[in-house]
Structure formats: structure tokens, C-alpha cells
Amino acid sequence: MHPITDSFNRPLHDLRISVIDRCNFRCTYCMPEEEGKSYTFLKKSQWLSFGEILRLTKLFVRLGVTKVRLTGGEPLLRPQLPELIRDLNKIPGMEDLALTTNGALLSKQAQSLKDAGLRRLTVSLDALDEKTFQQMSGRRGNLFEVLKGITTAEDAGFESIKFNVVLQRGINDHAILDLVKYFKGSGHILRFIEYMDVGNCNHWESKEVVPSREILKIINEKYPIKPLGANYFGEVAERYAFADGTGEVGFISSVSQPFCGTCTRARLSTDGKIYTCLFATKGTDLRTPLRSGATDEELITVIKNVWQKRADKYSENRALFRSLKENPQKVEMYQIGG
Ligand code: SAM
Ligand code: SF4
Ligand code: SF4
């Protein structure tokens, strides 16, 4: 089957699956821990089962998806995750399976993830000094444990790990060169992601965003870098190589240089809703038809309708959306997973 396309002719290529909405961190830019604030999470009975995830993924693959990323909340909190990975890997037509984690549980799980056939790993890491790391993770993280997890992952055979860094001005923007120095020459790839106004609970303000151009300049002054071409259509990271041949660094400039025109990603929430944009206000429920006996063809029709009607371009029109008087309730990052 040819990939289906949306109303701007964007094909459906990628699927992000949130396997759990709970998290063991409280990152300041995602689930800030404020006084009196408590998060409400889904009940286990509301989670899609592995069988349900597998069935839906097969249908998404029939509609054009070739790349799948498991995410959360913190995906390593989902019990028996390697079983899901093993089964997803067997889907014909699925070319790439990756996972994004905060790394806290990696030292315990890296080997079983590798044994289950996970090939690509992304670890989020926002600072290398304990004080800032503590602050960024809402005092829930342990930097030593994350670094230990990274070593375990390397030993288990994960070769080129991607590291996601979100900078918030005044909180961890001093960590740029430390992070670059640490990963340069390691074979891993560091990527700076601009802080986005996903959801409502992070109380995003544009002044807290450190634009990629600024980060690039800071890096280039100390460690000269030169632009590299994209690996594939729709790649969101702009890639740069260190001039001394010690690897590369990427920039995901979702705020300063939006890339909605090539956005080919659908997102499946833990409770089985499909979202067509990170900044969506609502998703379409697939779990109810799934649990009431819908056939594959019926489910395909629902997914197709959602994608073919898709007209999301939030980042390209951010200023307009944010100028609206009413503040829409957007889905939170921990519910659909980055
Ligand atoms: N818990 C896992 C982790 O942190 O890697 C997976 C889920 S997390 C929501 C996925 C990615 O989204 C992480 O790399 C995180 O840094 C990023 N993220 C979360 N909130 C963000 C925001 N407001 N702006 C930009 N990136 C964000
Ligand atoms: Fe948890 Fe990841 Fe969100 Fe941090 S970014 S609070 S680790 S889901
Ligand atoms: Fe894709 Fe929405 Fe982000 Fe644009 S704003 S790149 S459509 S997720």
C-alpha cells in the first residue's frame, strides 16, 4: 500500500508510541513539580495492552509507517517492555525501531532491550553537573545512575546513541560546552532541542528558549563545526560535523526554524488516541473501536480519515496561535512523548 498523505501532501512515515504516561522524573520543561501540583495518570486498564499496540502498529505499517519510536512518560517504567520490542521487531515492513528514555533505569535494562532487538537508543541528558541535573529533573534524577546506564548500554552493544538536550535559559544553558566536550569523539550524537510550548503545564515563555543559532555560535567558537546534509527526507535535526573529524552534533530548531512542511509523524498515546501534532488539543480514540470488536479494515478507515484530514502546522503559526485570547488545553508532552 502507498503511504497515505495529509491535506498538505505530507506522507505518514513515523509513529511515536507512548507506552506509559508516568515518569520517575519531573523535568522543569515537561512535568514541573510545583507546589500543590499533582499529576493524574491513567489507570492500567486504560493503557493499550501489548497485543493492542502490536495490532495497531501493523495497521499503521500498512498505511506507510516504516519507523517507530517508543516513548512515554518514561518508557522503561512499562513492565515487560522487551516483550513488546521483540514482537514489534517482527512486523514486516517496519524498518526502524527506536526508544527514547531518561536513562534512569538503563543500567538495569539496557542488556534486555538489546537482547530483544532494540537497535537505536536516545537518552535525554540536560546537564553534567549534579546540581543542574537535580534541578532539571525536579530532584528525582541521579546523574551518576544515568551515566552508569549509558556505560551499560555501550557495553550491551548500543553503538551510536543519540543524546537529547533541552536548554532552558538561565537554568542549564551553561552546560552546552561541557556536554559537547563530553560526547565529542565518543561515537555518540548530541542534539540540542529548542524548548517548546508543548502542553500547558510548563508555562512556557519564549524568553526561556535558547535558539539553535546561539548554541551553534557558542559551540563553533570553541569547537569549529561545518554543516552536513540531511540523512533522509523529513529529518528534523540539522546536522553539523566537528571540523577535526571527532563526530557530529545536531540542532532541532522547532521554534526558530519550524519544519511542519516535512512533518510525517503520528503519535499514539498510552490510552490509544492518535494525535497528528505535538501541539494538538485532542486526539482520536482508537481504543474504543479496538475493544468493541472493530475489524482491521474499520480501524484503517478511522486512521486514514484522521491522517487525510490532517492540517496541523502549529509551529509555523505559533505567534498566531499564542495570540489567541483563549488558551487552548493542549495535550501534555508526557502523554504523547516527544
Ligand atoms: N521520558 C523520556 C525522556 O525524557 O527521554 C521519553 C519521553 S520525553 C517526553 C521525550 C523527549 O521530549 C525528551 O528528549 C525530552 O527532553 C523532550 N521534551 C520534553 N518536553 C519538552 C519541551 N517542552 N520542549 C522540547 N523538548 C521536550
Ligand atoms: Fe519524564 Fe521525559 Fe518528561 Fe522528563 S522529559 S518529565 S523524563 S517524560
Ligand atoms: Fe509536526 Fe505539529 Fe511539530 Fe509542525 S508543530 S512539526 S505539524 S508536530
Coordinates of C-alpha atoms and ligand atoms in Angstrom, one line a residue:
M1 CA 0.0 0.0 0.0
H2 CA 1.3 3.5 -0.8
P3 CA 1.7 5.8 2.2
I4 CA -1.3 7.9 2.8
T5 CA -0.9 11.7 2.7
D6 CA -2.5 14.5 4.6
S7 CA -4.1 17.7 3.4
F8 CA -0.6 19.3 2.8
N9 CA 0.6 16.1 0.9
R10 CA 2.7 15.0 3.9
P11 CA 3.1 11.2 3.9
L12 CA 2.6 9.1 7.1
H13 CA 6.1 7.7 7.8
D14 CA 6.7 7.7 11.5
L15 CA 4.8 6.5 14.6
R16 CA 5.7 7.5 18.2
I17 CA 4.1 5.2 20.7
S18 CA 3.8 6.3 24.3
V19 CA 3.8 3.1 26.3
I20 CA 3.2 4.8 29.7
D21 CA 2.2 8.3 30.9
R22 CA 4.0 8.0 34.3
C23 CA 7.5 9.2 34.8
N24 CA 10.2 9.0 37.5
F25 CA 11.5 12.5 36.7
R26 CA 9.7 15.9 36.9
C27 CA 11.7 17.8 34.2
T28 CA 11.1 21.5 34.5
Y29 CA 10.2 21.8 30.8
C30 CA 7.8 18.8 30.8
M31 CA 6.2 18.0 34.1
P32 CA 7.3 20.7 36.5
E33 CA 6.8 19.9 40.2
E34 CA 5.1 22.9 41.6
E35 CA 3.8 23.4 45.0
G36 CA 0.3 21.8 45.2
K37 CA 0.6 20.4 41.7
S38 CA -0.2 16.7 41.3
Y39 CA -0.4 14.8 38.1
T40 CA -3.2 12.4 37.3
F41 CA -2.2 9.4 35.4
L42 CA -4.1 6.7 33.5
K43 CA -5.2 3.6 35.2
K44 CA -3.5 0.4 34.0
S45 CA -6.8 -0.8 32.5
Q46 CA -6.7 2.3 30.3
W47 CA -3.3 1.5 28.8
L48 CA -3.3 -0.2 25.5
S49 CA -2.1 -3.8 26.0
F50 CA 0.9 -5.0 24.1
G51 CA -1.4 -7.0 21.9
E52 CA -3.4 -3.9 21.1
I53 CA -0.2 -1.8 20.4
L54 CA 1.0 -4.6 18.1
R55 CA -2.2 -4.8 16.2
L56 CA -2.4 -1.0 15.7
T57 CA 1.2 -0.8 14.7
K58 CA 0.7 -3.4 12.0
L59 CA -2.1 -1.3 10.6
F60 CA 0.0 1.9 10.7
V61 CA 2.7 0.0 8.8
R62 CA 0.1 -1.0 6.2
L63 CA -0.6 2.8 5.8
G64 CA 3.0 3.7 5.2
V65 CA 4.8 3.8 8.6
T66 CA 8.4 2.5 8.5
K67 CA 9.8 4.0 11.6
V68 CA 8.5 3.5 15.2
R69 CA 9.8 5.1 18.4
L70 CA 8.8 4.0 21.8
T71 CA 8.5 6.8 24.3
G72 CA 6.4 8.0 27.3
G73 CA 6.4 9.3 30.2
E74 CA 9.3 7.1 30.9
P75 CA 9.0 4.0 28.7
L76 CA 11.3 1.9 30.9
L77 CA 8.7 2.1 33.7
R78 CA 6.3 -0.1 31.5
P79 CA 6.6 -3.6 32.8
Q80 CA 8.0 -6.3 30.3
L81 CA 8.8 -3.7 27.6
P82 CA 11.4 -6.0 25.9
E83 CA 8.5 -8.4 25.1
L84 CA 6.8 -5.6 23.1
I85 CA 10.1 -4.8 21.4
R86 CA 10.6 -8.4 20.4
D87 CA 7.2 -8.6 18.8
L88 CA 7.3 -5.1 17.1
N89 CA 10.6 -6.1 15.5
K90 CA 8.9 -9.0 13.7
I91 CA 6.4 -6.7 11.8
P92 CA 7.3 -7.0 8.1
G93 CA 7.8 -3.5 6.6
M94 CA 8.9 -1.9 9.8
E95 CA 12.5 -0.7 9.1
D96 CA 13.4 1.1 12.3
L97 CA 12.6 0.8 15.9
A98 CA 14.0 3.2 18.5
L99 CA 13.4 4.2 22.1
T100 CA 13.7 7.5 24.0
T101 CA 14.5 7.3 27.7
N102 CA 15.7 9.5 30.5
G103 CA 18.3 6.8 31.3
A104 CA 17.5 6.3 35.0
L105 CA 16.7 2.6 34.6
L106 CA 19.1 1.9 31.7
S107 CA 21.7 0.2 33.9
K108 CA 19.2 -2.4 34.8
Q109 CA 17.5 -2.8 31.4
A110 CA 20.0 -2.0 28.6
Q111 CA 21.0 -5.6 28.1
S112 CA 17.5 -6.9 27.9
L113 CA 16.5 -4.1 25.5
K114 CA 19.4 -5.1 23.3
D115 CA 18.6 -8.8 23.5
A116 CA 15.0 -8.0 22.5
G117 CA 16.4 -6.5 19.3
L118 CA 16.3 -2.8 20.0
R119 CA 18.8 -1.1 17.6
R120 CA 18.5 2.6 18.4
L121 CA 18.6 4.4 21.6
T122 CA 18.1 8.1 22.5
V123 CA 18.9 9.2 26.0
S124 CA 17.8 12.6 27.3
L125 CA 20.5 14.4 29.3
D126 CA 20.4 18.0 30.1
A127 CA 23.4 18.7 32.2
L128 CA 26.6 17.0 33.5
D129 CA 26.8 18.6 36.9
E130 CA 24.8 17.1 39.7
K131 CA 23.3 20.4 40.9
T132 CA 21.8 21.4 37.5
F133 CA 20.8 17.8 36.7
Q134 CA 18.9 17.7 40.0
Q135 CA 17.2 21.0 39.2
M136 CA 16.2 19.9 35.7
S137 CA 14.9 16.5 36.8
G138 CA 12.8 18.0 39.6
R139 CA 15.2 16.5 42.1
R140 CA 14.1 13.0 41.1
G141 CA 17.1 12.1 38.9
N142 CA 20.5 10.7 39.8
L143 CA 23.2 11.8 37.3
F144 CA 25.6 9.0 38.4
E145 CA 22.9 6.4 37.7
V146 CA 22.2 7.8 34.3
L147 CA 25.9 7.9 33.4
K148 CA 26.2 4.3 34.6
G149 CA 23.2 3.4 32.5
I150 CA 24.9 4.9 29.4
T151 CA 28.0 2.8 30.0
T152 CA 25.9 -0.3 30.4
A153 CA 24.2 0.5 27.1
E154 CA 27.5 0.9 25.4
D155 CA 28.7 -2.4 26.9
A156 CA 25.4 -4.1 25.7
G157 CA 26.3 -3.0 22.2
F158 CA 24.4 0.2 21.5
E159 CA 26.8 1.9 19.3
S160 CA 25.7 5.4 18.2
I161 CA 23.4 6.6 21.0
K162 CA 21.7 9.9 20.5
F163 CA 21.6 12.4 23.4
N164 CA 18.8 14.9 23.5
V165 CA 19.4 18.2 25.4
V166 CA 16.7 20.7 26.1
L167 CA 18.1 24.0 27.2
Q168 CA 16.2 26.5 29.3
R169 CA 17.8 29.9 29.5
G170 CA 19.1 30.6 33.0
I171 CA 18.8 27.0 34.1
N172 CA 21.1 24.8 32.1
D173 CA 22.4 26.9 29.2
H174 CA 25.8 27.0 30.9
A175 CA 26.0 23.2 30.2
I176 CA 26.5 23.5 26.4
L177 CA 30.3 23.2 26.1
D178 CA 30.5 20.6 28.9
L179 CA 28.1 18.4 27.0
V180 CA 29.9 18.9 23.7
K181 CA 33.3 18.2 25.3
Y182 CA 32.0 15.0 27.0
F183 CA 30.5 13.5 23.9
K184 CA 32.9 14.7 21.2
G185 CA 34.8 11.7 19.9
S186 CA 32.6 9.2 21.7
G187 CA 30.8 8.0 18.6
H188 CA 27.5 9.2 20.0
I189 CA 25.5 12.2 18.7
L190 CA 24.4 15.1 20.8
R191 CA 21.3 17.0 19.7
F192 CA 20.1 20.3 21.1
I193 CA 16.3 20.6 21.0
E194 CA 14.8 24.1 21.4
Y195 CA 12.5 24.3 24.4
M196 CA 8.9 24.1 23.0
D197 CA 5.5 25.2 24.3
V198 CA 4.1 21.7 24.3
G199 CA 1.1 21.3 26.7
N200 CA 0.3 23.9 29.2
C201 CA 1.9 22.8 32.5
N202 CA 5.4 24.0 31.7
H203 CA 4.2 27.7 31.5
W204 CA 6.5 28.2 28.5
E205 CA 7.8 31.7 27.8
S206 CA 9.7 32.5 24.6
K207 CA 12.5 34.2 26.6
E208 CA 13.5 30.9 28.1
V209 CA 14.2 29.4 24.6
V210 CA 17.9 29.3 23.6
P211 CA 17.7 29.5 19.8
S212 CA 19.9 26.9 17.9
R213 CA 21.8 29.8 16.1
E214 CA 23.0 30.9 19.5
I215 CA 24.1 27.4 20.6
L216 CA 25.8 26.8 17.3
K217 CA 27.8 30.0 17.7
I218 CA 28.9 29.1 21.2
I219 CA 30.0 25.6 20.0
N220 CA 31.6 26.8 16.8
E221 CA 33.8 29.3 18.6
K222 CA 35.4 26.6 20.8
Y223 CA 35.0 23.6 18.5
P224 CA 34.6 24.6 14.8
I225 CA 31.7 22.8 13.1
K226 CA 30.5 22.6 9.5
P227 CA 27.1 21.7 8.1
L228 CA 26.3 18.2 6.9
G229 CA 23.4 17.3 4.5
A230 CA 20.2 15.5 5.8
N231 CA 20.3 11.7 6.0
Y232 CA 16.7 11.4 4.7
F233 CA 13.6 13.4 3.8
G234 CA 11.9 14.8 6.9
E235 CA 15.0 14.6 9.1
V236 CA 14.3 17.2 11.9
A237 CA 17.8 17.6 13.1
E238 CA 20.2 19.9 11.2
R239 CA 23.5 18.1 11.4
Y240 CA 27.0 19.6 11.8
A241 CA 30.3 17.8 11.8
F242 CA 33.2 18.8 14.0
A243 CA 35.9 20.1 11.7
D244 CA 38.5 17.9 13.5
G245 CA 36.6 14.8 12.5
T246 CA 35.5 13.8 16.0
G247 CA 31.8 13.3 15.2
E248 CA 28.7 15.4 14.8
V249 CA 26.2 17.5 16.6
G250 CA 22.5 18.2 15.7
F251 CA 20.1 21.0 16.3
I252 CA 16.3 20.6 16.4
S253 CA 15.0 24.1 15.9
S254 CA 11.3 23.6 16.3
V255 CA 10.7 27.1 17.5
S256 CA 13.2 29.3 15.5
Q257 CA 13.0 27.3 12.2
P258 CA 9.8 25.2 12.2
F259 CA 9.7 22.1 9.9
C260 CA 6.0 21.4 9.7
G261 CA 6.2 21.2 5.9
T262 CA 8.1 17.8 6.2
C263 CA 6.4 16.5 9.4
T264 CA 5.5 12.9 8.8
R265 CA 4.8 11.9 12.4
A266 CA 1.7 10.4 14.1
R267 CA 1.6 9.8 17.8
L268 CA -0.3 7.1 19.7
S269 CA -1.0 7.9 23.4
T270 CA -0.9 5.3 26.1
D271 CA -4.7 5.1 26.1
G272 CA -4.9 4.6 22.4
K273 CA -5.6 8.0 20.9
I274 CA -4.0 9.1 17.7
Y275 CA -2.6 12.7 17.6
T276 CA -1.4 14.3 14.5
C277 CA 0.6 17.1 16.1
L278 CA 2.6 17.7 19.3
F279 CA 0.5 20.7 19.9
A280 CA -2.8 19.1 19.4
T281 CA -5.7 19.8 21.7
K282 CA -7.4 16.5 21.1
G283 CA -6.8 13.0 19.7
T284 CA -8.9 10.4 18.1
D285 CA -9.8 7.4 20.1
L286 CA -8.8 4.1 18.6
R287 CA -9.1 2.0 21.8
T288 CA -12.9 2.1 22.0
P289 CA -13.4 0.6 18.5
L290 CA -10.5 -1.7 19.1
R291 CA -12.2 -3.1 22.3
S292 CA -15.6 -3.2 20.7
G293 CA -14.6 -5.6 18.0
A294 CA -13.7 -3.4 15.0
T295 CA -12.2 -5.2 12.1
D296 CA -8.7 -4.2 10.8
E297 CA -10.4 -2.5 7.8
E298 CA -12.6 -0.5 10.1
L299 CA -9.7 0.7 12.1
I300 CA -7.7 1.5 9.0
T301 CA -10.6 3.7 7.8
V302 CA -10.5 5.6 11.1
I303 CA -6.7 6.2 10.9
K304 CA -6.9 7.1 7.2
N305 CA -9.6 9.7 7.8
V306 CA -7.6 11.3 10.6
W307 CA -4.4 11.5 8.6
Q308 CA -6.1 12.6 5.3
K309 CA -7.8 15.5 7.1
R310 CA -4.6 16.5 8.9
A311 CA -3.8 20.2 8.5
D312 CA -1.6 20.8 11.5
K313 CA 1.2 23.4 11.2
Y314 CA 1.3 24.8 14.8
S315 CA 5.0 25.7 14.8
E316 CA 4.8 27.6 11.6
N317 CA 1.9 29.6 13.1
R318 CA 3.0 29.7 16.7
A319 CA 2.7 33.5 17.0
L320 CA -0.8 33.5 15.7
F321 CA -1.9 30.6 18.0
R322 CA -0.3 32.2 21.0
S323 CA -2.0 35.5 20.3
L324 CA -5.5 33.9 20.6
K325 CA -7.3 35.2 23.7
E326 CA -8.4 31.7 24.8
N327 CA -5.5 29.5 25.9
P328 CA -6.4 26.1 24.4
Q329 CA -5.7 23.0 26.6
K330 CA -3.0 21.2 24.6
V331 CA -2.0 17.6 25.2
E332 CA 1.0 17.3 27.5
M333 CA 4.4 16.0 26.3
Y334 CA 4.4 13.2 28.9
Q335 CA 1.1 11.9 27.5
I336 CA 2.3 11.6 23.9
G337 CA 6.0 11.5 24.3
G338 CA 8.1 14.0 22.2
Ligands
SAM1 N1 11.0 10.3 29.4 C1 11.7 10.0 28.2 C2 12.8 11.1 28.1 O1 12.7 12.1 28.7 O2 13.7 10.8 27.2 C3 10.8 10.0 27.0 C4 9.7 11.0 26.9 S1 10.2 12.7 26.8 C5 8.6 13.5 26.7 C6 10.7 12.7 25.1 C7 11.6 13.9 24.8 O3 10.9 15.1 24.8 C8 12.8 14.1 25.7 O4 14.0 14.1 25.0 C9 12.6 15.4 26.3 O5 13.8 16.1 26.6 C10 11.7 16.1 25.3 N2 10.9 17.2 25.8 C11 10.0 17.2 26.8 N3 9.4 18.4 27.0 C12 9.9 19.2 26.0 C13 9.7 20.6 25.7 N4 8.9 21.3 26.4 N5 10.4 21.1 24.7 C14 11.3 20.3 24.0 N6 11.5 19.0 24.2 C15 10.9 18.5 25.3
SF4_2 FE1 9.8 12.5 32.3 FE2 10.9 12.6 29.9 FE3 9.1 14.4 30.6 FE4 11.4 14.4 31.8 S1 11.0 14.8 29.6 S2 9.5 14.6 32.8 S3 11.9 12.3 31.8 S4 8.7 12.3 30.3
SF4_3 FE1 4.7 18.5 13.2 FE2 2.9 19.8 14.6 FE3 5.6 20.0 15.1 FE4 4.5 21.1 12.9 S1 4.1 21.7 15.0 S2 6.4 19.9 13.1 S3 2.9 19.6 12.4 S4 4.3 18.2 15.3

